[in-house]
CSV table of C-alpha atoms in Angstrom, one decimal:
chain,number,residue,atom,x,y,z
A,1,MET,CA,0.3,0.2,-0.1
A,2,PRO,CA,1.2,3.5,-1.4
A,3,ASP,CA,2.1,5.9,1.5
A,4,ILE,CA,-0.3,8.5,2.0
A,5,VAL,CA,0.4,12.2,2.6
A,6,VAL,CA,-1.8,14.3,3.5
A,7,ASP,CA,-1.7,18.2,3.5
A,8,TYR,CA,-3.8,19.3,6.0
A,9,GLU,CA,-2.9,22.8,6.1
A,10,LEU,CA,-4.3,23.4,2.8
A,11,LEU,CA,-7.0,21.7,3.5
A,12,ASN,CA,-7.7,23.5,6.5
A,13,GLN,CA,-6.8,26.7,4.2
A,14,VAL,CA,-9.6,25.6,1.8
A,15,ALA,CA,-12.1,25.0,4.5
A,16,LEU,CA,-11.3,28.7,5.9
A,17,LYS,CA,-12.0,31.2,2.4
A,18,ALA,CA,-15.2,28.2,2.3
A,19,ARG,CA,-16.3,30.1,5.1
A,20,SER,CA,-15.2,33.8,4.0
A,21,LEU,CA,-17.4,33.0,1.2
A,22,LYS,CA,-20.0,31.3,2.5
A,23,GLU,CA,-20.3,34.9,5.3
A,24,GLN,CA,-20.3,37.0,2.1
A,25,VAL,CA,-23.0,35.3,0.3
A,26,GLN,CA,-24.7,36.0,3.2
A,27,GLN,CA,-23.7,39.8,3.8
A,28,ALA,CA,-25.0,40.1,0.4
A,29,ARG,CA,-27.7,38.3,1.2
A,30,GLU,CA,-28.7,40.2,4.3
A,31,SER,CA,-28.0,43.5,3.0
A,32,LYS,CA,-29.9,47.3,1.4
A,33,GLN,CA,-31.7,46.1,-1.2
A,34,ASP,CA,-34.0,49.2,-0.9
A,35,TYR,CA,-32.5,51.8,-3.1
A,36,THR,CA,-33.1,55.8,-3.5
A,37,THR,CA,-33.1,57.4,-7.2
A,38,ASP,CA,-31.0,59.6,-5.9
A,39,GLN,CA,-28.1,56.6,-4.5
A,40,VAL,CA,-28.9,54.9,-7.8
A,41,GLY,CA,-30.7,57.6,-10.4
A,42,ALA,CA,-33.3,57.0,-12.4
A,43,GLY,CA,-34.3,55.4,-14.8
A,44,GLY,CA,-35.9,51.8,-12.7
A,45,VAL,CA,-32.5,51.5,-11.6
A,46,SER,CA,-33.4,50.6,-8.0
A,47,THR,CA,-36.2,48.6,-9.0
A,48,ALA,CA,-33.8,46.6,-10.8
A,49,ILE,CA,-32.0,45.3,-8.1
A,50,GLN,CA,-35.0,44.7,-6.0
A,51,ALA,CA,-36.0,42.6,-8.2
A,52,TYR,CA,-33.0,40.3,-8.6
A,53,TYR,CA,-32.6,40.3,-5.2
A,54,THR,CA,-35.9,39.1,-4.6
A,55,VAL,CA,-35.1,36.8,-8.3
A,56,TRP,CA,-31.7,35.0,-6.4
A,57,LYS,CA,-32.1,35.3,-2.7
A,58,GLY,CA,-33.1,31.3,-2.9
A,59,SER,CA,-30.0,30.8,-5.1
A,60,PHE,CA,-28.2,32.7,-2.2
A,61,LYS,CA,-29.3,30.8,0.7
A,62,ARG,CA,-29.0,28.1,-1.5
A,63,SER,CA,-24.8,28.9,-1.8
A,64,GLU,CA,-24.7,29.6,1.8
A,65,GLU,CA,-25.7,26.4,2.3
A,66,LYS,CA,-23.1,24.6,0.4
A,67,LEU,CA,-20.2,26.4,1.2
A,68,GLU,CA,-20.9,25.3,5.2
A,69,LYS,CA,-21.1,22.1,3.8
A,70,LEU,CA,-18.0,22.5,2.1
A,71,HIS,CA,-16.7,24.4,5.4
A,72,ASN,CA,-17.0,21.6,7.2
A,73,LEU,CA,-15.9,18.6,5.4
A,74,TYR,CA,-12.5,20.1,4.6
A,75,GLU,CA,-12.3,20.8,8.3
A,76,GLY,CA,-12.9,17.9,9.9
A,77,VAL,CA,-10.5,16.2,7.5
A,78,ALA,CA,-8.3,18.8,8.4
A,79,ARG,CA,-8.5,18.1,12.0
A,80,GLY,CA,-9.2,14.9,12.1
A,81,TRP,CA,-5.4,14.4,10.2
A,82,ALA,CA,-4.1,17.1,12.7
A,83,ASP,CA,-5.4,15.5,15.7
A,84,TRP,CA,-3.4,12.3,14.4
A,85,ASP,CA,-0.4,14.5,13.5
A,86,PHE,CA,-0.3,16.3,16.8
A,87,ARG,CA,-1.2,13.2,19.1
A,88,LEU,CA,2.1,11.3,17.7
A,89,ALA,CA,4.3,15.3,18.3
A,90,GLY,CA,3.4,15.3,21.1
A,91,GLU,CA,4.0,11.1,22.3
A,92,ALA,CA,7.0,10.8,21.0
A,93,SER,CA,8.0,14.7,22.3
A,94,LYS,CA,7.4,12.9,25.6
A,95,GLN,CA,10.1,9.7,25.1
A,96,GLU,CA,11.8,12.4,23.9
A,97,ALA,CA,11.4,14.5,27.3
A,98,SER,CA,12.4,11.3,29.4
A,99,LEU,CA,15.6,9.5,26.9
A,100,ALA,CA,17.1,12.8,27.4
A,101,ALA,CA,17.0,13.1,30.3
A,102,ASP,CA,18.2,9.4,30.7
A,103,LEU,CA,21.1,10.3,28.6
A,104,TYR,CA,21.9,13.4,30.5
A,105,ARG,CA,22.2,11.9,34.0
A,106,THR,CA,23.7,8.9,32.8
A,107,GLN,CA,26.6,11.0,31.2
A,108,LYS,CA,26.2,13.3,35.0
A,109,GLU,CA,26.6,10.3,36.5
A,110,ILE,CA,29.8,8.9,34.7
A,111,TRP,CA,31.0,12.0,34.8
A,112,ASP,CA,31.3,12.3,38.7
A,113,ASP,CA,32.7,9.2,39.0
A,114,TRP,CA,35.4,10.1,37.3
A,115,GLN,CA,36.1,13.7,38.9
A,116,GLU,CA,36.1,10.8,42.7
A,117,ALA,CA,38.3,9.1,40.6
A,118,VAL,CA,40.3,12.1,39.9
A,119,ALA,CA,40.2,13.4,43.3
A,120,LYS,CA,41.4,10.2,45.0
A,121,GLY,CA,44.0,9.5,42.8
A,122,TYR,CA,42.9,6.6,40.7
A,123,VAL,CA,43.2,7.6,37.3
A,124,ASP,CA,45.4,10.6,34.6
A,125,PRO,CA,43.1,13.6,34.5
A,126,ASN,CA,45.1,14.4,31.5
A,127,ASP,CA,43.6,10.7,30.4
A,128,PRO,CA,42.3,11.4,26.8
A,129,HIS,CA,40.3,8.8,27.0
A,130,ALA,CA,38.7,10.5,29.0
A,131,PRO,CA,35.0,11.1,29.4
A,132,LYS,CA,33.9,14.1,28.8
A,133,PRO,CA,31.5,16.5,31.3
A,134,PRO,CA,28.0,16.4,30.1
A,135,GLY,CA,27.5,19.9,29.7
A,136,GLU,CA,24.1,22.4,30.1
A,137,ARG,CA,20.7,20.6,30.5
A,138,GLU,CA,18.7,21.0,27.7
A,139,SER,CA,15.1,22.6,28.4
A,140,GLN,CA,13.5,23.5,25.0
A,141,TRP,CA,13.0,22.2,21.5
A,142,THR,CA,10.9,24.3,18.6
A,143,THR,CA,11.2,23.3,15.3
A,144,THR,CA,9.4,24.5,12.2
A,145,ASP,CA,9.0,23.7,8.6
A,146,GLY,CA,9.5,26.9,7.5
A,147,HIS,CA,5.8,27.6,6.2
A,148,GLY,CA,5.4,29.3,10.0
A,149,ASN,CA,4.2,25.7,11.4
A,150,THR,CA,6.4,25.7,14.6
A,151,THR,CA,6.4,22.6,17.5
A,152,THR,CA,7.9,24.1,21.1
A,153,THR,CA,8.7,21.3,23.7
A,154,THR,CA,9.3,23.1,27.1
A,155,TYR,CA,11.4,21.0,29.8
A,156,GLU,CA,11.6,21.6,34.0
A,157,TYR,CA,14.0,18.8,35.9
A,158,GLY,CA,14.2,18.1,39.7
A,159,PRO,CA,17.4,17.8,41.2
A,160,ASP,CA,18.2,14.0,40.4
A,161,GLY,CA,17.7,14.9,36.6
A,162,LYS,CA,13.8,13.4,36.1
A,163,PRO,CA,11.6,15.7,34.5
A,164,THR,CA,9.0,17.2,36.3
A,165,LYS,CA,6.7,19.9,33.4
A,166,ILE,CA,7.3,19.1,29.9
A,167,THR,CA,4.6,21.2,28.4
A,168,THR,CA,3.9,20.4,24.1
A,169,THR,CA,2.0,23.6,22.3
A,170,ILE,CA,2.1,23.1,18.0
A,171,THR,CA,1.0,25.2,15.7
A,172,THR,CA,0.2,26.0,12.5
A,173,SER,CA,-0.4,28.6,9.7
A,174,SER,CA,-3.8,28.6,9.3
A,175,GLY,CA,-4.2,28.6,13.1
A,176,LEU,CA,-4.5,24.7,14.6
A,177,THR,CA,-3.0,24.4,17.3
A,178,SER,CA,-2.5,21.7,20.3
A,179,THR,CA,-1.3,22.2,24.2
A,180,ASP,CA,0.4,19.6,26.2
A,181,THR,CA,1.1,20.3,30.0
A,182,THR,CA,2.4,17.1,31.9
A,183,ASN,CA,3.4,18.0,35.6
A,184,TYR,CA,4.9,14.7,37.0
A,185,HIS,CA,5.6,14.2,40.8
A,186,PRO,CA,8.4,12.5,43.3
A,187,ASP,CA,6.1,9.8,44.2
A,188,GLY,CA,5.2,9.2,40.5
A,189,THR,CA,1.7,11.0,40.4
A,190,TYR,CA,1.5,12.8,37.9
A,191,ASP,CA,-1.1,15.8,36.3
A,192,SER,CA,-2.2,16.7,32.8
A,193,THR,CA,-4.2,19.2,30.9
A,194,ALA,CA,-4.2,18.7,27.3
A,195,THR,CA,-6.3,20.8,24.7
A,196,ASP,CA,-6.8,19.4,21.0
A,197,VAL,CA,-7.6,20.9,17.9
A,198,TYR,CA,-11.1,19.9,17.8
A,199,GLY,CA,-10.9,22.1,21.3
A,200,ASN,CA,-11.4,19.5,23.4
A,201,VAL,CA,-9.9,19.8,26.8
A,202,THR,CA,-9.1,16.1,28.7
A,203,THR,CA,-7.9,16.4,32.2
A,204,THR,CA,-5.5,12.8,33.5
A,205,THR,CA,-4.6,12.4,36.9
A,206,GLY,CA,-2.0,8.8,37.1
A,207,ASN,CA,0.8,7.2,39.0
A,208,ALA,CA,4.0,6.0,37.0
A,209,GLN,CA,6.1,3.0,39.6
A,210,THR,CA,9.6,2.5,38.0
A,211,THR,CA,11.7,-0.8,38.7
A,212,GLU,CA,14.7,-1.5,37.6
A,213,SER,CA,16.8,-4.6,37.1
A,214,GLY,CA,20.3,-4.7,35.1
A,215,ASP,CA,19.6,-3.3,31.6
A,216,HIS,CA,15.5,-3.7,31.6
A,217,ARG,CA,13.4,-0.5,33.7
A,218,ASN,CA,10.5,-1.5,33.8
A,219,THR,CA,6.8,0.9,33.9
A,220,THR,CA,3.6,0.9,35.2
A,221,ASP,CA,1.4,3.6,34.5
A,222,THR,CA,-2.3,3.5,36.1
A,223,PHE,CA,-4.1,6.5,34.9
A,224,THR,CA,-7.9,8.6,34.9
A,225,SER,CA,-8.3,10.8,32.1
A,226,THR,CA,-11.8,13.5,31.6
A,227,THR,CA,-12.3,14.8,28.9
A,228,ASN,CA,-14.8,17.6,28.4
A,229,THR,CA,-15.9,18.9,24.2
A,230,PRO,CA,-17.0,22.0,24.0
A,231,ASP,CA,-20.5,21.6,23.4
A,232,GLY,CA,-20.2,19.6,27.0
A,233,LYS,CA,-19.9,16.1,26.8
A,234,GLN,CA,-18.4,14.2,28.9
A,235,SER,CA,-16.5,10.7,28.5
A,236,THR,CA,-14.2,9.5,31.7
A,237,THR,CA,-11.0,6.7,30.6
A,238,THR,CA,-9.3,4.7,32.7
A,239,GLY,CA,-6.6,1.9,32.3
A,240,THR,CA,-3.2,1.0,32.7
A,241,THR,CA,-0.2,1.2,30.6
A,242,THR,CA,2.9,-1.5,31.6
A,243,SER,CA,6.2,-0.6,29.2
A,244,ASP,CA,9.7,-1.8,29.2
A,245,TYR,CA,12.9,0.3,28.4
A,246,ASN,CA,16.5,-1.4,27.7
A,247,THR,CA,18.7,0.6,28.7
A,248,ALA,CA,21.6,-0.8,26.3
A,249,THR,CA,19.4,-1.0,23.4
A,250,GLY,CA,17.2,2.1,23.8
A,251,HIS,CA,14.6,-0.7,23.0
A,252,ARG,CA,10.1,-0.1,24.5
A,253,ASP,CA,8.1,-1.9,24.3
A,254,SER,CA,4.3,-0.6,26.2
A,255,THR,CA,0.8,-2.0,26.2
A,256,THR,CA,-1.7,0.1,27.7
A,257,THR,CA,-5.3,-1.8,28.6
A,258,TYR,CA,-8.5,1.0,28.7
A,259,THR,CA,-11.9,1.1,28.6
A,260,THR,CA,-13.9,4.6,27.8
A,261,THR,CA,-17.1,4.8,29.1
A,262,GLY,CA,-18.7,8.6,27.5
A,263,PRO,CA,-21.6,9.1,24.5
A,264,GLY,CA,-21.0,8.0,21.1
A,265,ASP,CA,-21.0,9.2,17.7
A,266,ASP,CA,-25.0,8.9,17.5
A,267,GLY,CA,-25.3,10.6,21.5
A,268,GLU,CA,-26.1,7.5,23.5
A,269,GLN,CA,-23.7,6.8,26.5
A,270,GLN,CA,-21.8,3.5,25.9
A,271,THR,CA,-17.8,1.5,26.7
A,272,VAL,CA,-15.5,0.6,24.7
A,273,HIS,CA,-13.0,-1.5,25.9
A,274,GLY,CA,-9.5,-0.9,24.3
A,275,THR,CA,-5.7,-2.4,24.0
A,276,THR,CA,-2.8,-0.5,22.6
A,277,THR,CA,0.8,-1.7,22.4
A,278,SER,CA,3.6,-0.3,21.1
A,279,SER,CA,6.8,-0.6,20.1
A,280,VAL,CA,10.0,1.7,19.8
A,281,ASP,CA,13.9,0.6,18.6
A,282,VAL,CA,16.7,2.2,18.9
A,283,ASN,CA,16.7,3.7,15.6
A,284,GLY,CA,13.9,5.2,16.4
A,285,HIS,CA,11.4,3.3,14.7
A,286,GLU,CA,7.7,2.8,15.8
A,287,VAL,CA,4.9,0.2,15.1
A,288,ILE,CA,1.9,1.5,17.5
A,289,GLU,CA,-1.0,-1.2,17.1
A,290,THR,CA,-4.9,0.0,19.1
A,291,ILE,CA,-7.9,-2.3,18.7
A,292,GLU,CA,-10.7,-1.0,20.5
A,293,VAL,CA,-14.3,-3.2,21.2
A,294,HIS,CA,-17.6,-1.1,21.4
A,295,GLU,CA,-20.6,-3.7,23.8
A,296,ASP,CA,-21.6,-6.0,20.7
A,297,GLY,CA,-18.5,-7.4,20.2
A,298,SER,CA,-18.0,-4.7,16.7
A,299,GLY,CA,-14.3,-2.8,16.3
A,300,THR,CA,-11.2,-1.3,14.7
A,301,ARG,CA,-8.1,-1.8,14.4
A,302,THR,CA,-5.6,0.7,13.3
A,303,VAL,CA,-1.2,0.6,13.4
A,304,GLU,CA,0.9,3.5,12.5
A,305,THR,CA,3.9,2.3,11.3
A,306,ASP,CA,6.2,5.4,11.6
A,307,GLY,CA,3.6,8.1,10.1
A,308,ARG,CA,1.8,5.9,8.1
A,309,LYS,CA,-1.7,4.6,9.7
A,310,GLU,CA,-3.7,1.8,8.4
A,311,GLU,CA,-7.0,1.0,9.6
A,312,TRP,CA,-9.7,-2.0,9.6
A,313,THR,CA,-13.3,-2.7,11.0
A,314,SER,CA,-14.8,-6.4,12.2
A,315,ASP,CA,-18.2,-7.0,13.7
A,316,HIS,CA,-16.1,-9.8,16.3
A,317,ALA,CA,-13.1,-6.9,17.1
A,318,ASP,CA,-13.9,-8.7,20.7
A,319,GLN,CA,-12.1,-12.5,19.2
A,320,ASN,CA,-9.8,-10.2,16.6
A,321,THR,CA,-11.0,-11.6,13.5
A,322,GLY,CA,-12.7,-10.6,10.5
A,323,TRP,CA,-10.8,-7.7,10.1
A,324,VAL,CA,-11.8,-5.7,6.9
A,325,PRO,CA,-10.2,-3.1,6.1
A,326,LYS,CA,-11.5,0.5,6.6
A,327,GLU,CA,-12.0,1.9,2.7
A,328,ASP,CA,-13.0,-1.7,1.4
A,329,ASP,CA,-15.8,-1.9,4.9
């Protein structure tokens, strides 16, 4: 299957243009239509203008409706792809912060051990193979694509070198934006607030506990998230994530099981059970698989491989069988 590249910025710009045209047509339809002869001159011009608006008023209204539908279509597609892209970028930023913190802490430990060995006279301070000092710890990264689209991530660290706060803000030139702020506490608990491209606000609280054995760092994270939409709907997700990070190879595997309760597309309350598995190797190659199962056993399967997304549906998702490509469903 070929890769799909979607310019959601262009789609969003088309949506904004459609909305602008709709407003212009509406303004024309609702504007002043009775002019005096002093304003437009004699010769029946005033009557002709009124007749024009009378005849074309219905067409103007239909044009407004079509432009509104066009706006909603392009905006929906643009925000959908942007939301997916932004979520991946946000998770990548958090992973990068964790990896950067691990790397800095390791380099600092090596440097401190070397300095202690020098002070005790165990090693030659002029050894050309001596470790390098870790330098200043980075606290902010900003990337841009040259077209006004930027991602800014800031980090705050505690005395032990671990992240205490991570904030990621993504903004595009046409106004799509999302932001996520997560605070990490010494006891392993954390809280976060995120606003996505739809204006949905999600607050999360959790507890992540980590144990180390050899080259493996294992973390168990239990969390509860509540999402509020701009139109007042609310859903709640509870779940657990277990992950294994190999400090020697940089390979990371994780599994998340969760349950979401809230209104579905039809507005009715529903419960969805999901499982997400993720694997990241030392080269940054990442595969994420998510299976969501509805109460009737149907569901969806999504696989994201290095930014490429594929989707399937099934009436027997609870049995992990009967998958059909979503585009053929």
